[in-house]
mmCIF file of C-alpha atoms in Angstrom:
data_model
loop_
_atom_site.group_PDB
_atom_site.id
_atom_site.type_symbol
_atom_site.label_atom_id
_atom_site.label_comp_id
_atom_site.label_asym_id
_atom_site.label_seq_id
_atom_site.Cartn_x
_atom_site.Cartn_y
_atom_site.Cartn_z
ATOM 1 C CA MET Y 257 182.163 156.391 200.148
ATOM 2 C CA GLY Y 258 181.100 153.031 201.314
ATOM 3 C CA GLY Y 259 179.963 150.014 199.426
ATOM 4 C CA ALA Y 260 176.297 151.102 199.624
ATOM 5 C CA ALA Y 261 176.853 154.076 197.305
ATOM 6 C CA HIS Y 262 178.470 151.787 194.790
ATOM 7 C CA LEU Y 263 175.381 149.527 194.711
ATOM 8 C CA ARG Y 264 172.859 152.264 193.988
ATOM 9 C CA SER Y 265 170.508 151.124 191.259
ATOM 10 C CA ASP Y 266 171.038 154.137 188.999
ATOM 11 C CA ARG Y 267 174.736 153.311 188.669
ATOM 12 C CA LEU Y 268 174.169 149.792 187.353
ATOM 13 C CA PRO Y 269 174.388 149.520 183.543
ATOM 14 C CA GLY Y 270 171.036 147.727 183.249
ATOM 15 C CA ALA Y 271 169.261 150.368 185.307
ATOM 16 C CA ARG Y 272 170.675 153.179 183.156
ATOM 17 C CA MET Y 273 169.569 151.353 180.038
ATOM 18 C CA LYS Y 274 166.035 150.845 181.437
ATOM 19 C CA ARG Y 275 165.841 154.517 182.436
ATOM 20 C CA LEU Y 276 167.068 155.602 178.983
ATOM 21 C CA LEU Y 277 164.529 153.333 177.265
ATOM 22 C CA HIS Y 278 161.775 154.665 179.513
ATOM 23 C CA THR Y 279 162.817 158.239 178.726
ATOM 24 C CA LEU Y 280 162.976 157.657 174.957
ATOM 25 C CA TYR Y 281 160.016 155.272 174.598
ATOM 26 C CA GLY Y 282 157.821 156.570 177.407
ATOM 27 C CA GLU Y 283 156.822 153.171 178.765
ATOM 28 C CA PRO Y 284 158.595 150.356 180.631
ATOM 29 C CA TRP Y 285 160.728 147.879 178.682
ATOM 30 C CA TRP Y 286 158.182 145.065 179.036
ATOM 31 C CA HIS Y 287 155.575 147.193 177.230
ATOM 32 C CA LEU Y 288 157.842 147.428 174.169
ATOM 33 C CA ALA Y 289 158.602 143.694 174.381
ATOM 34 C CA ALA Y 290 154.892 142.829 174.501
ATOM 35 C CA LEU Y 291 154.185 145.180 171.596
ATOM 36 C CA LEU Y 292 156.943 143.641 169.458
ATOM 37 C CA ALA Y 293 155.731 140.127 170.332
ATOM 38 C CA SER Y 294 152.179 141.041 169.280
ATOM 39 C CA PHE Y 295 153.490 142.475 165.997
ATOM 40 C CA ALA Y 296 155.406 139.248 165.402
ATOM 41 C CA LEU Y 297 152.284 137.170 166.093
ATOM 42 C CA CYS Y 298 150.155 139.360 163.796
ATOM 43 C CA GLY Y 299 152.815 139.156 161.091
ATOM 44 C CA TYR Y 300 152.843 135.366 161.355
ATOM 45 C CA ALA Y 301 149.028 135.222 161.184
ATOM 46 C CA LEU Y 302 149.020 137.573 158.189
ATOM 47 C CA ALA Y 303 151.639 135.485 156.411
ATOM 48 C CA ARG Y 304 149.572 132.340 157.007
ATOM 49 C CA LEU Y 305 146.382 134.094 155.877
ATOM 50 C CA LEU Y 306 147.923 135.457 152.705
ATOM 51 C CA SER Y 307 149.759 132.248 151.789
ATOM 52 C CA GLY Y 308 146.630 130.813 150.181
ATOM 53 C CA ASP Y 309 144.237 133.060 148.323
ATOM 54 C CA TRP Y 310 145.937 136.392 149.028
ATOM 55 C CA TRP Y 311 144.085 138.205 146.249
ATOM 56 C CA GLY Y 312 140.731 137.132 147.663
ATOM 57 C CA VAL Y 313 141.760 138.381 151.123
ATOM 58 C CA VAL Y 314 142.790 141.760 149.682
ATOM 59 C CA GLN Y 315 139.520 142.033 147.736
ATOM 60 C CA TRP Y 316 137.521 141.135 150.851
ATOM 61 C CA ALA Y 317 139.360 143.705 153.033
ATOM 62 C CA VAL Y 318 139.039 146.520 150.463
ATOM 63 C CA GLY Y 319 135.424 145.612 149.753
ATOM 64 C CA ALA Y 320 134.578 145.563 153.472
ATOM 65 C CA ALA Y 321 136.170 148.995 153.961
ATOM 66 C CA VAL Y 322 134.362 150.479 150.963
ATOM 67 C CA VAL Y 323 130.991 148.973 151.904
ATOM 68 C CA HIS Y 324 131.402 150.149 155.492
ATOM 69 C CA ASP Y 325 132.356 153.715 154.551
ATOM 70 C CA LEU Y 326 129.939 154.210 151.656
ATOM 71 C CA VAL Y 327 126.943 152.160 152.796
ATOM 72 C CA ALA Y 328 127.012 151.352 156.516
ATOM 73 C CA VAL Y 329 128.130 154.730 157.893
ATOM 74 C CA PRO Y 330 125.360 156.688 156.117
ATOM 75 C CA LEU Y 331 122.803 154.048 157.133
ATOM 76 C CA TYR Y 332 123.585 153.958 160.831
ATOM 77 C CA GLY Y 333 124.266 157.691 160.930
ATOM 78 C CA GLY Y 334 120.853 158.358 159.399
ATOM 79 C CA ALA Y 335 119.184 155.826 161.695
ATOM 80 C CA ASP Y 336 120.768 157.496 164.722
ATOM 81 C CA TRP Y 337 119.615 160.937 163.514
ATOM 82 C CA LEU Y 338 116.061 159.617 163.029
ATOM 83 C CA LEU Y 339 116.140 158.013 166.474
ATOM 84 C CA HIS Y 340 117.173 161.314 168.075
ATOM 85 C CA ARG Y 341 114.417 163.164 166.202
ATOM 86 C CA ALA Y 342 111.779 160.598 167.198
ATOM 87 C CA VAL Y 343 112.756 160.590 170.867
ATOM 88 C CA ARG Y 344 112.948 164.392 171.124
ATOM 89 C CA ALA Y 345 109.739 165.080 169.182
ATOM 90 C CA GLY Y 346 107.553 167.427 171.203
ATOM 91 C CA ARG Y 347 109.753 167.352 174.297
ATOM 92 C CA PRO Y 348 111.851 170.095 175.841
ATOM 93 C CA ARG Y 349 115.611 169.654 175.931
ATOM 94 C CA SER Y 350 116.742 167.495 178.833
ATOM 95 C CA ALA Y 351 119.013 164.575 179.611
ATOM 96 C CA ALA Y 352 116.148 162.046 179.444
ATOM 97 C CA PRO Y 353 115.996 161.777 175.610
ATOM 98 C CA VAL Y 354 119.752 161.143 175.488
ATOM 99 C CA ALA Y 355 119.338 158.328 178.018
ATOM 100 C CA VAL Y 356 116.496 156.825 175.975
ATOM 101 C CA VAL Y 357 118.581 156.992 172.800
ATOM 102 C CA ASN Y 358 121.519 155.293 174.509
ATOM 103 C CA HIS Y 359 119.262 152.558 175.900
ATOM 104 C CA ILE Y 360 118.124 151.834 172.349
ATOM 105 C CA ARG Y 361 121.523 152.332 170.728
ATOM 106 C CA VAL Y 362 123.482 149.823 172.860
ATOM 107 C CA PRO Y 363 121.285 146.726 172.442
ATOM 108 C CA ALA Y 364 120.793 147.566 168.757
ATOM 109 C CA PHE Y 365 124.582 147.746 168.291
ATOM 110 C CA VAL Y 366 125.185 144.421 170.062
ATOM 111 C CA SER Y 367 122.355 142.765 168.137
ATOM 112 C CA LEU Y 368 123.637 144.036 164.785
ATOM 113 C CA MET Y 369 127.185 142.898 165.595
ATOM 114 C CA LEU Y 370 125.857 139.420 166.422
ATOM 115 C CA LEU Y 371 123.899 139.455 163.165
ATOM 116 C CA LEU Y 372 127.005 140.452 161.228
ATOM 117 C CA VAL Y 373 129.202 137.793 162.831
ATOM 118 C CA TYR Y 374 126.672 134.977 162.570
ATOM 119 C CA TRP Y 375 125.021 135.992 159.276
ATOM 120 C CA PRO Y 376 125.698 132.709 157.429
ATOM 121 C CA SER Y 377 124.316 130.694 160.340
ATOM 122 C CA ILE Y 378 121.295 132.960 160.918
ATOM 123 C CA THR Y 379 120.325 132.936 157.233
ATOM 124 C CA GLU Y 380 121.154 129.219 157.037
ATOM 125 C CA ASP Y 381 123.521 129.774 154.107
ATOM 126 C CA SER Y 382 126.032 127.391 155.661
ATOM 127 C CA GLY Y 383 123.481 124.758 156.668
ATOM 128 C CA ALA Y 384 124.983 121.696 155.002
ATOM 129 C CA GLN Y 385 128.557 122.678 155.842
ATOM 130 C CA TYR Y 386 127.661 123.400 159.464
ATOM 131 C CA ARG Y 387 125.751 120.142 159.857
ATOM 132 C CA HIS Y 388 128.619 118.188 158.272
ATOM 133 C CA ALA Y 389 131.280 119.838 160.456
ATOM 134 C CA THR Y 390 129.429 119.781 163.789
ATOM 135 C CA LEU Y 391 126.609 117.226 163.407
ATOM 136 C CA LEU Y 392 124.284 119.873 164.878
ATOM 137 C CA ASP Y 393 121.140 121.442 163.454
ATOM 138 C CA PRO Y 394 121.875 124.872 161.899
ATOM 139 C CA GLY Y 395 118.234 125.976 162.107
ATOM 140 C CA VAL Y 396 118.464 127.226 165.711
ATOM 141 C CA PHE Y 397 120.576 130.325 165.082
ATOM 142 C CA ARG Y 398 117.818 132.636 163.844
ATOM 143 C CA THR Y 399 115.593 131.869 166.828
ATOM 144 C CA ARG Y 400 118.480 132.241 169.269
ATOM 145 C CA TRP Y 401 119.549 135.556 167.723
ATOM 146 C CA LEU Y 402 115.975 136.848 167.996
ATOM 147 C CA VAL Y 403 115.778 135.713 171.641
ATOM 148 C CA VAL Y 404 119.133 137.332 172.482
ATOM 149 C CA THR Y 405 118.001 140.547 170.765
ATOM 150 C CA GLY Y 406 114.735 140.539 172.712
ATOM 151 C CA VAL Y 407 116.538 139.934 176.004
ATOM 152 C CA LEU Y 408 119.016 142.739 175.268
ATOM 153 C CA PHE Y 409 116.226 145.238 174.601
ATOM 154 C CA ALA Y 410 114.205 144.011 177.609
ATOM 155 C CA LEU Y 411 117.182 144.358 179.960
ATOM 156 C CA SER Y 412 117.957 147.782 178.551
ATOM 157 C CA GLY Y 413 114.323 148.843 179.013
ATOM 158 C CA LEU Y 414 114.321 147.561 182.598
ATOM 159 C CA HIS Y 415 117.523 149.449 183.315
ATOM 160 C CA LEU Y 416 116.076 152.638 181.819
ATOM 161 C CA THR Y 417 112.906 152.244 183.888
ATOM 162 C CA TRP Y 418 115.005 151.747 187.029
ATOM 163 C CA ARG Y 419 117.040 154.874 186.198
ATOM 164 C CA PHE Y 420 113.933 157.007 185.680
ATOM 165 C CA ARG Y 421 112.347 155.769 188.939
ATOM 166 C CA ARG Y 422 115.579 156.371 190.834
ATOM 167 C CA ASP Y 423 115.882 159.875 189.407
ATOM 168 C CA ARG Y 424 112.233 160.653 190.195
ATOM 169 C CA SER Y 425 112.581 159.453 193.799
ATOM 170 C CA HIS Y 426 115.834 161.392 194.306
ATOM 171 C CA PRO Y 427 115.422 164.702 192.471
ATOM 172 C CA ALA Y 428 118.514 166.801 191.927
ATOM 173 C CA ASP Y 429 118.912 169.774 194.254
#
């Protein structure tokens, strides 16, 4: 046996350890290191968040979960059901109504997420605070949100029209 057999990578202690970790964990070592680092960062952020008004944070998190599960899920589930019924009314089953629903669902989702994130600015609840912190006018958010919503639906409608024209010009065999 020459020196080359001695230098094989599976005989080095570090290589055996990496292979054992990969066998037990299922991913490379750097994946576990990144995961542990992200947990440490989240733990630090949570400790900083809870160092002030921790009870208010807990109430907000529990309240958000309850409102989402008991109010929002039935609302958007019912709205989606109504949308499906309206699109399929009087039409035979095909893939077209599903495409129409998805082209309404996606811009509506993005628009509602923007509304949720920017609610205080859109409703101008934080007007004085926003003006004091940024020296900018807070009255532009509602108009901008409406414009973004309109553009999202217009682009989605254009894409749907393009899809229908493409499908009509190239019928399936």
